């Protein structure tokens, strides 16, 4: 197969970026997932239909999860101090203990290690429930199980599991140390080093980590760093550290922030930390495989928490629209309010469909799900933000009042488009790996034609592509054969857009050639079109499932009409994506951006906040912010009181209050 890195016109910088991505992600699975097939104009119907049904597949687990959800909601509704957590910027120890006792922090840990042993769908149902009441708590639970200890569950040895998982299920929080001052979405750019000691008995860790959720109150954390391999190249390795190891300096427990204020993100320095070889996770040089595997789960739980917050905002705004009167009429009488109410219902229904389709794929161990989890994260974070924004508009000024709690959901929601892979990065990722295998096939055909290496196989493959690219002939649309009778027309509609996606991908790839690798605005339109098609298929499958179960009543009618409205919204969005490939403001956008950049370069760094680590000459020259009125969370230093890491937490909060 042809190699995109060798494509004529690709810059050296882009060649290296593609090579780095290929190295980090490893070889592609032999069986392409649902979204990759969409780029080929194919529909793997068995991946969408029937809709995943955990109640049918795991009835005992579902019953146990239902029992836990009932107990959890009773607690969240009547005892959980969500406002205190947000206002005071910490989660009290008694809350963490309560959740440990319920089994929430050990929900996916196997029963033989003290957990509840539930699947990914059940876990996300719990995260959604917590997200309805307190996004800060949802993030702490998610960070603990989706990334904090997930590496041990997925890649740990039996000895490691027996040693750590019982503590993690019942007592310790866990954390994930990947981001650094110079490392965000570029996960492969680790500056922390993990090298073997001279005697070969330990790994020596040096470097700095930030944004490590709960690290200051955890008993264990997974740490990523670069290791020099026998071939002289550096690759990422993952090890497990505990906070009592000599040389670990948690110099900041937390920083005050806009949303998810009850979560703590630590800053940690590692100075010649000796980590036993038995703490290696997976294999040397395979740390990015560990990290990326964990992020697949984190992107779902982020989506679950966002769905929970969006559902609460939707329901509150709906009730407000029925009880708030203006001009002698309830707000819900006005068509522009109805527009928002309908959109909130449609988007939350689709978010639910996408999330639990994705968790179903994870539960059944689909081989290739990296694009599906990325699309889940982008879709739920973007649509969730739209829902909460609509709720604010419906409730007006009262939505801004702290006591009405919508403003907290608004603040908590915004970070979701940034973390677990910024959505812009995810869009390029979906485009690149959605179309990579197809693009390499097209490139191979092009190179064979240029070299006049004709064969029967080449002609068989090239003629249909030529009809599309040169004659404008769309390929035949796939067919969904197993839909409920009433949904067949909607199935035909979405299948038409699957055909259009592959047609436009081939046509635009030919037009832009190598330039498409740098045209991220174009990439985003393809990624968004694929994401909306995927969401449409998930929503179609969920509604099909409800219809086949004989669902009825006012709640189902709400769902049915919400789904039908979503199909129309998705169609408009997909059409806009395709139209934007030809009708756009990209040229003037690029010129305006370059002019703005040129102006910014004339402004002195002293007027602005500058990244703490920057390769530019602005390093250390940025504006200093007066932090006297910003709560500060001092570090634990080089010593930690106990195994849970939480000893002394209350004293930190008391000290912060004294500073105020």
XYZ file of C-alpha atoms in Angstrom:
660
model
C 0.000 0.000 0.000
C 1.180 3.552 -0.749
C 2.496 5.707 2.076
C 1.024 9.182 2.639
C 4.359 10.350 4.087
C 5.950 9.870 0.668
C 3.267 11.813 -1.186
C 4.672 14.558 -3.413
C 4.230 18.024 -1.969
C 4.080 16.940 1.683
C 6.348 19.146 3.777
C 9.072 17.655 5.943
C 7.263 18.908 9.046
C 4.076 17.105 8.014
C 6.000 13.938 7.111
C 7.395 13.868 10.625
C 3.967 14.549 12.158
C 2.422 11.637 10.228
C 5.335 9.357 11.140
C 5.064 10.293 14.813
C 1.319 9.628 14.795
C 1.812 6.239 13.162
C 4.452 5.332 15.743
C 2.286 6.428 18.655
C -0.883 4.715 17.494
C 0.782 1.576 16.221
C -0.521 -0.590 13.376
C -4.155 -0.202 12.413
C -6.516 -3.053 13.326
C -7.152 -5.510 10.527
C -10.905 -4.987 10.816
C -12.036 -1.397 10.277
C -14.502 0.116 12.724
C -17.844 1.707 11.983
C -16.672 5.251 11.179
C -13.725 4.196 9.006
C -16.175 2.229 6.871
C -18.292 5.355 6.393
C -15.345 7.035 4.661
C -15.321 4.121 2.188
C -19.050 4.583 1.557
C -19.837 1.374 3.422
C -22.171 0.663 6.317
C -21.328 -2.121 8.733
C -24.913 -2.595 9.781
C -24.065 -5.221 12.388
C -22.103 -2.607 14.332
C -25.195 -0.408 14.704
C -28.112 -2.834 14.732
C -29.476 -4.071 17.001
C -28.791 -1.347 19.555
C -26.640 -2.620 22.462
C -28.897 -3.976 25.208
C -27.020 -4.556 28.457
C -30.252 -5.473 30.243
C -30.652 -8.414 27.861
C -26.990 -9.384 27.677
C -26.184 -8.958 31.381
C -29.444 -9.125 33.345
C -27.825 -9.757 36.744
C -25.381 -6.895 36.303
C -28.178 -4.592 35.132
C -30.255 -5.417 38.193
C -27.291 -4.708 40.470
C -26.581 -1.452 38.629
C -30.231 -0.409 38.928
C -30.053 -1.024 42.683
C -26.860 1.041 42.928
C -28.358 3.862 40.856
C -31.398 4.029 43.129
C -29.203 4.223 46.233
C -26.885 6.722 44.561
C -29.658 9.036 43.410
C -31.216 9.011 46.879
C -27.888 10.144 48.277
C -27.184 12.700 45.526
C -30.621 14.269 45.806
C -30.761 14.494 49.597
C -27.222 14.561 51.006
C -24.596 15.385 48.420
C -23.146 18.889 49.036
C -22.858 19.940 45.377
C -23.018 23.678 46.082
C -20.512 23.433 48.920
C -18.152 21.445 46.694
C -18.333 24.110 43.989
C -18.097 27.118 46.277
C -15.445 25.745 48.648
C -13.455 24.045 45.851
C -13.004 20.630 47.403
C -14.849 17.365 47.926
C -15.113 16.544 51.645
C -13.512 13.344 52.870
C -16.875 12.015 54.074
C -18.210 12.224 50.493
C -15.289 10.235 49.102
C -15.704 7.686 51.872
C -19.440 7.408 51.136
C -18.766 6.711 47.453
C -16.106 4.137 48.314
C -18.559 2.411 50.648
C -21.230 2.294 47.942
C -18.741 0.693 45.564
C -18.741 3.589 43.101
C -14.939 3.901 43.048
C -14.556 0.170 42.447
C -17.389 -0.250 39.995
C -15.374 -1.695 37.079
C -12.670 -3.386 39.171
C -13.139 -7.196 39.052
C -14.857 -8.764 42.034
C -11.832 -10.898 42.885
C -9.964 -7.671 43.684
C -12.744 -6.130 45.765
C -14.673 -4.250 43.103
C -18.176 -4.665 41.681
C -16.952 -6.080 38.360
C -19.416 -4.183 36.173
C -19.071 -3.418 32.470
C -18.465 -0.115 30.722
C -22.149 0.614 30.046
C -23.100 0.193 33.706
C -20.145 2.346 34.715
C -21.252 5.138 32.393
C -24.818 4.939 33.666
C -23.414 5.698 37.116
C -21.281 8.562 35.759
C -24.312 10.021 33.997
C -26.282 9.907 37.247
C -23.513 11.667 39.168
C -23.203 14.231 36.349
C -26.847 15.161 36.780
C -26.082 16.456 40.262
C -22.368 17.289 40.480
C -19.914 17.377 37.593
C -16.933 17.805 39.936
C -17.691 14.483 41.595
C -18.270 12.837 38.208
C -14.812 13.958 37.068
C -13.134 12.588 40.200
C -14.849 9.208 39.795
C -14.020 9.164 36.086
C -10.369 10.130 36.541
C -9.989 7.395 39.149
C -11.357 4.469 37.122
C -11.143 5.509 33.474
C -7.515 6.580 33.459
C -6.122 6.519 37.011
C -6.209 2.771 37.610
C -7.395 1.603 34.188
C -3.818 0.971 33.070
C -3.366 -1.575 35.860
C -6.649 -3.252 34.962
C -5.753 -3.441 31.259
C -1.998 -4.004 31.338
C -1.040 -4.929 34.892
C 0.501 -8.255 35.815
C -1.365 -10.547 38.169
C 1.029 -9.534 40.927
C 0.369 -5.838 40.285
C -3.386 -6.353 40.285
C -3.311 -8.302 43.549
C -1.098 -5.660 45.139
C -2.948 -2.496 44.133
C -6.506 -3.099 42.919
C -7.992 -4.053 46.333
C -6.676 -0.779 47.777
C -7.941 1.183 44.769
C -11.392 -0.408 44.964
C -11.909 0.320 48.654
C -9.579 3.029 49.895
C -7.161 4.816 47.557
C -7.878 7.289 44.790
C -5.646 6.950 41.745
C -4.331 9.485 39.245
C -2.934 9.673 35.713
C 0.181 11.764 35.069
C 0.482 12.494 31.349
C 0.263 16.275 30.760
C 3.269 18.530 31.373
C 4.010 22.250 31.138
C 5.028 21.691 27.500
C 2.788 18.688 26.789
C -0.958 18.821 26.248
C -2.562 17.193 23.216
C 0.903 16.252 21.947
C 1.045 13.225 24.233
C 4.116 11.843 22.508
C 6.169 14.934 23.322
C 6.953 13.867 26.888
C 9.877 15.686 28.508
C 9.763 13.616 31.696
C 12.340 10.830 31.481
C 12.123 7.261 32.757
C 15.503 5.533 32.484
C 16.919 2.309 33.886
C 19.370 2.709 36.745
C 22.966 1.628 36.162
C 22.424 -1.557 38.159
C 19.249 -2.319 36.167
C 17.134 -2.687 39.323
C 15.094 0.514 39.158
C 13.698 3.098 36.798
C 14.794 6.665 37.550
C 12.096 9.266 36.922
C 12.861 12.950 36.369
C 10.505 15.645 35.157
C 7.347 17.569 35.926
C 3.614 16.851 35.523
C 0.528 19.057 35.672
C -3.253 18.676 35.393
C -3.016 15.373 37.309
C -6.570 15.102 38.648
C -6.670 13.946 42.295
C -2.910 13.212 42.351
C -2.443 15.171 45.577
C -5.060 13.039 47.314
C -4.254 9.720 45.633
C -2.431 6.677 46.898
C -1.119 5.730 43.468
C -0.542 7.281 40.063
C 0.454 6.150 36.591
C 3.341 8.185 35.177
C 4.386 8.524 31.521
C 7.882 9.468 30.405
C 10.415 9.042 27.599
C 12.857 6.149 27.832
C 15.937 5.632 25.685
C 15.584 2.262 23.995
C 18.412 -0.093 22.912
C 18.219 1.283 19.355
C 18.932 4.774 20.710
C 15.423 6.080 20.025
C 13.221 7.477 22.757
C 9.787 6.009 23.361
C 7.189 6.517 26.077
C 7.166 4.125 29.019
C 4.561 3.887 31.805
C 5.302 3.135 35.460
C 3.302 3.152 38.692
C 4.402 5.542 41.454
C 3.166 6.011 44.994
C 3.306 9.433 46.649
C 5.632 8.304 49.446
C 8.509 7.589 47.036
C 11.577 9.694 47.757
C 12.000 12.538 45.289
C 8.286 13.107 44.532
C 7.390 16.720 45.243
C 3.693 17.594 44.970
C 4.356 21.322 45.013
C 0.791 22.383 44.211
C -2.297 20.394 45.198
C -4.672 22.414 43.060
C -5.311 25.721 41.320
C -8.485 27.812 41.466
C -10.462 27.539 38.237
C -13.676 28.357 36.375
C -15.513 25.033 36.576
C -15.329 21.510 38.028
C -14.015 23.426 41.026
C -14.296 20.508 43.422
C -11.653 18.582 41.496
C -7.991 18.986 42.358
C -5.293 19.032 39.676
C -1.826 18.580 41.144
C 1.544 19.756 39.923
C 4.327 17.287 40.623
C 8.101 17.277 40.275
C 10.028 14.023 40.039
C 13.672 14.277 41.088
C 15.682 11.061 40.713
C 12.697 9.008 41.855
C 13.647 5.325 42.139
C 10.777 3.162 40.892
C 11.112 -0.636 41.252
C 11.186 -2.549 37.966
C 8.129 -4.425 39.195
C 6.190 -1.155 38.760
C 6.573 -1.192 34.952
C 3.210 -1.224 33.158
C 2.925 -3.270 29.971
C 6.320 -3.095 28.230
C 9.177 -0.628 27.944
C 8.461 1.845 25.162
C 4.758 0.971 25.057
C 3.506 3.718 27.365
C 1.566 5.530 24.668
C -0.374 2.354 23.958
C -1.260 2.361 27.656
C -2.248 6.035 27.636
C -4.307 5.920 24.451
C -6.116 2.758 25.544
C -7.081 4.442 28.813
C -8.253 7.596 27.017
C -10.758 5.535 25.023
C -12.548 4.897 28.315
C -12.062 8.440 29.632
C -13.682 9.922 26.542
C -16.833 7.929 27.266
C -17.067 8.820 30.944
C -16.479 12.497 30.116
C -19.429 12.176 27.733
C -21.546 10.503 30.420
C -20.935 13.317 32.895
C -21.736 15.868 30.183
C -24.925 14.023 29.277
C -25.997 14.077 32.923
C -25.444 17.814 33.205
C -27.221 18.464 29.897
C -30.268 16.408 30.942
C -30.540 18.378 34.194
C -30.258 21.678 32.314
C -32.831 20.550 29.737
C -35.378 19.445 32.322
C -34.916 22.589 34.418
C -35.302 24.868 31.391
C -38.405 22.990 30.243
C -40.084 23.377 33.625
C -39.032 27.027 33.776
C -40.562 27.675 30.355
C -43.885 26.290 31.615
C -43.963 28.305 34.854
C -42.338 31.601 33.860
C -44.902 33.979 32.332
C -44.249 37.031 30.163
C -46.883 39.018 28.256
C -49.520 36.937 30.055
C -48.212 33.728 28.456
C -45.774 30.991 29.501
C -42.418 31.201 27.763
C -43.108 27.820 26.155
C -45.829 29.444 24.026
C -43.276 31.394 21.997
C -41.902 29.726 18.881
C -38.301 30.831 19.414
C -38.407 29.282 22.877
C -39.910 26.131 21.375
C -36.973 26.057 18.973
C -34.613 25.749 21.927
C -36.799 23.269 23.809
C -36.972 21.001 20.764
C -33.261 21.283 20.115
C -32.420 20.425 23.721
C -34.634 17.349 23.556
C -33.191 16.244 20.215
C -29.560 16.710 21.205
C -29.827 15.012 24.597
C -31.569 12.033 22.985
C -28.799 11.779 20.388
C -26.063 12.209 23.010
C -27.557 9.303 24.938
C -27.721 7.204 21.753
C -24.103 7.911 20.805
C -22.747 7.358 24.313
C -24.390 4.007 24.933
C -23.697 2.792 21.397
C -20.017 3.489 22.128
C -20.045 1.804 25.535
C -21.785 -1.152 23.905
C -18.928 -1.392 21.409
C -16.441 -1.341 24.282
C -18.382 -3.961 26.236
C -18.446 -6.316 23.263
C -14.724 -5.679 22.683
C -14.909 -4.350 19.125
C -11.428 -4.388 17.648
C -11.296 -0.865 16.220
C -13.056 1.782 18.316
C -10.566 4.671 18.427
C -12.641 6.872 16.101
C -15.913 5.955 17.763
C -14.681 7.025 21.215
C -13.219 10.222 19.724
C -16.487 11.020 17.941
C -18.419 10.275 21.144
C -16.290 12.757 23.049
C -16.553 15.503 20.405
C -20.279 15.029 19.854
C -21.302 14.865 23.506
C -19.088 17.749 24.616
C -20.198 20.013 21.743
C -23.891 19.118 21.872
C -23.906 19.188 25.658
C -22.510 22.714 25.572
C -25.242 23.744 23.123
C -27.939 22.263 25.367
C -26.682 24.057 28.474
C -26.361 27.301 26.522
C -29.970 26.924 25.359
C -31.074 26.327 28.951
C -29.371 29.556 30.042
C -31.149 31.476 27.283
C -34.551 30.053 28.202
C -34.120 30.880 31.893
C -32.656 34.304 31.197
C -31.033 36.274 34.004
C -32.083 33.757 36.642
C -29.847 31.155 34.976
C -26.872 33.308 36.007
C -27.827 33.170 39.662
C -25.757 30.708 41.696
C -28.750 29.434 43.658
C -30.434 28.123 40.481
C -27.425 25.884 39.685
C -27.539 26.207 35.897
C -24.568 28.571 35.935
C -22.570 25.830 37.668
C -23.425 23.349 34.911
C -22.432 25.998 32.357
C -19.020 26.481 33.989
C -18.507 22.763 34.495
C -19.419 21.952 30.883
C -16.988 24.221 29.099
C -13.848 22.250 29.906
C -15.201 19.145 28.166
C -14.403 20.460 24.687
C -10.775 20.895 25.775
C -9.755 17.889 27.892
C -9.219 14.245 26.820
C -8.037 15.583 23.450
C -9.159 19.052 22.359
C -12.031 18.798 19.901
C -9.979 20.438 17.134
C -7.348 17.723 17.566
C -10.061 15.067 17.567
C -11.518 16.452 14.328
C -8.167 16.135 12.562
C -7.727 12.705 14.129
C -11.133 11.498 12.876
C -10.370 12.805 9.389
C -6.838 11.447 9.267
C -7.570 7.961 10.545
C -11.057 7.787 9.085
C -9.737 8.336 5.598
C -6.119 7.182 5.903
C -6.526 3.682 4.470
C -8.762 4.941 1.661
C -6.350 7.789 0.899
C -3.418 5.405 0.740
C -5.353 3.163 -1.647
C -6.154 6.163 -3.869
C -2.515 7.269 -3.739
C -1.383 3.775 -4.709
C -3.664 3.799 -7.748
C -2.409 7.247 -8.725
C 1.230 6.172 -8.475
C 0.568 3.016 -10.505
C -1.098 5.038 -13.262
C 1.783 7.555 -13.302
C 4.247 4.663 -13.653
C 2.001 3.006 -16.270
C 1.871 -0.162 -14.183
C -1.524 -1.234 -15.474
C -3.176 -4.473 -14.450
C -6.626 -5.972 -14.305
C -6.806 -5.400 -10.566
C -5.805 -1.757 -10.997
C -8.422 -1.126 -13.669
C -11.099 -2.835 -11.588
C -10.325 -0.552 -8.650
C -9.616 2.640 -10.602
C -12.605 2.755 -12.970
C -15.255 3.272 -10.230
C -13.076 5.937 -8.615
C -12.592 7.641 -11.963
C -16.349 7.740 -12.509
C -16.730 9.540 -9.185
C -13.807 11.947 -9.458
C -13.994 12.841 -13.156
C -17.624 12.208 -14.103
C -19.329 13.172 -10.849
C -21.115 9.817 -10.549
C -22.004 9.058 -6.940
C -21.458 5.489 -5.760
C -24.496 3.401 -4.882
C -25.770 4.059 -1.376
C -25.589 1.255 1.188
C -28.846 -0.210 2.455
C -30.032 -0.803 6.013
C -31.964 -4.058 5.970
C -33.044 -4.506 9.588
C -34.858 -1.299 10.507
C -38.324 -1.017 11.979
C -40.739 -0.420 9.111
C -41.570 3.131 10.213
C -37.881 4.132 10.166
C -36.943 2.878 6.692
C -37.300 6.339 5.042
C -34.936 7.839 7.617
C -32.510 4.990 7.001
C -32.518 5.741 3.274
C -31.791 9.402 3.992
C -28.708 8.731 6.098
C -27.409 6.074 3.697
C -27.484 8.676 0.945
C -25.103 10.803 2.996
C -22.759 7.847 3.535
C -22.447 7.667 -0.261
C -21.932 11.422 -0.437
C -19.204 11.327 2.228
C -16.958 8.953 0.273
C -17.696 10.778 -2.991
C -16.727 14.156 -1.540
C -13.645 12.698 0.173
C -12.316 11.379 -3.135
C -13.236 14.492 -5.077
C -11.731 16.966 -2.622
C -8.642 14.802 -2.063
C -8.010 14.942 -5.818
C -8.555 18.704 -5.938
C -6.326 19.591 -2.973
C -3.835 16.729 -3.341
C -1.039 17.004 -0.712
C -2.377 20.355 0.523
C -5.256 18.567 2.259
C -2.809 17.410 4.947
C -2.454 21.026 6.117
C -6.031 22.182 5.485
C -7.508 21.571 8.905
C -10.685 23.538 8.178
C -11.386 21.099 5.339
C -10.496 18.144 7.548
C -12.909 19.365 10.235
C -15.789 19.498 7.733
C -15.216 15.869 6.766
C -14.831 14.823 10.399
C -17.998 16.649 11.392
C -19.958 15.136 8.504
C -18.810 11.650 9.518
C -19.642 12.414 13.161
C -23.173 13.598 12.330
C -23.770 10.550 10.110
C -22.531 8.312 12.917
C -24.769 10.093 15.449
C -27.729 9.731 13.080
C -27.122 5.986 12.799
C -26.793 5.623 16.581
C -30.007 7.574 17.126
C -31.815 5.561 14.459
C -30.691 2.339 16.149
C -31.806 3.503 19.600
C -35.268 4.498 18.339
C -35.518 1.188 16.462
C -34.761 -0.581 19.743
C -37.489 1.315 21.592
C -40.051 0.654 18.873
C -39.292 -3.070 18.823
C -39.727 -3.227 22.593
C -43.186 -1.703 22.200
C -42.341 1.533 24.020
C -45.290 3.881 24.493
C -46.535 6.727 26.620
C -45.719 10.402 26.961
C -42.018 9.853 27.674
C -41.572 7.681 24.588
C -43.497 10.171 22.464
C -41.085 12.851 23.636
C -38.187 10.578 22.661
C -39.648 9.672 19.278
C -40.297 13.260 18.262
C -36.875 14.272 19.604
C -35.214 11.606 17.438
C -37.140 12.637 14.327
C -36.172 16.263 14.927
C -32.557 15.200 15.369
C -32.590 13.529 11.933
C -33.598 16.869 10.414
C -30.993 18.783 12.417
C -28.298 16.277 11.450
C -29.255 16.533 7.781
C -28.853 20.303 7.848
C -25.486 20.010 9.594
C -24.206 17.421 7.100
C -25.336 19.539 4.165
C -23.524 22.524 5.648
C -20.342 20.445 6.002
C -20.420 19.426 2.345
C -21.411 22.892 1.146
C -18.544 24.344 3.157
C -16.056 22.333 1.092
C -16.843 24.690 -1.806
C -18.525 27.743 -0.307
C -16.472 29.046 2.589
C -14.475 31.965 3.907
C -11.244 29.995 4.299
C -9.087 32.282 2.125
C -10.048 35.471 3.931
C -9.908 33.587 7.245
C -6.284 32.627 6.659
C -5.369 36.160 5.597
C -7.153 37.702 8.578
C -5.489 35.236 10.944
C -2.029 35.974 9.538
C -2.642 39.719 9.863
C -3.805 39.291 13.450
C -0.747 37.144 14.210
C 1.561 39.748 12.685
C -0.008 42.456 14.841
C 0.258 40.317 17.981
C 3.966 39.797 17.299
C 4.458 43.556 17.643
C 2.913 43.650 21.124
C 5.177 43.352 24.180
C 4.895 40.122 26.146
C 4.779 42.117 29.390
C 1.126 43.016 28.713
C -0.063 39.428 28.415
C -0.153 36.110 30.231
C 2.443 33.830 28.621
C 2.735 30.008 28.955
C 5.065 29.048 31.784
C 7.102 26.990 29.322
C 7.506 28.457 25.831
C 10.260 27.987 23.231
C 9.999 31.681 22.302
C 11.963 34.627 23.646
C 8.835 35.596 25.643
C 9.803 33.027 28.283
C 9.566 34.599 31.723
C 8.472 37.994 30.372
C 4.690 37.684 30.711
C 2.391 39.788 32.857
C 2.252 38.730 36.503
C -1.237 38.251 37.882
C -2.100 39.534 41.322
C -3.049 36.304 43.101
C -3.727 37.766 46.529
C -7.470 37.246 46.105
C -7.232 33.884 44.345
C -7.376 30.849 46.690
C -4.040 29.036 46.812
C -3.562 25.335 47.453
C -0.091 24.653 48.765
C 1.709 21.402 48.078
C 2.466 18.424 50.257
C 6.143 18.778 49.532
C 8.473 15.794 49.614
C 6.563 13.814 52.245
C 3.048 12.396 52.326
C 1.286 11.463 55.540
C -0.491 8.285 54.521
C -1.305 5.729 51.881
C -4.514 7.314 50.637
C -2.805 10.651 50.039
C -5.871 12.354 51.551
C -4.484 12.942 55.032
C -4.127 16.663 55.583
C -6.697 17.603 52.931
C -8.991 19.296 55.429
C -6.042 21.285 56.811
C -5.277 22.531 53.299
C -8.833 23.777 52.902
C -8.770 25.460 56.324
C -5.500 27.187 55.414
C -7.001 28.344 52.101
C -9.969 29.836 53.963
C -7.608 31.609 56.353
C -5.845 33.178 53.372
C -9.122 34.701 52.252
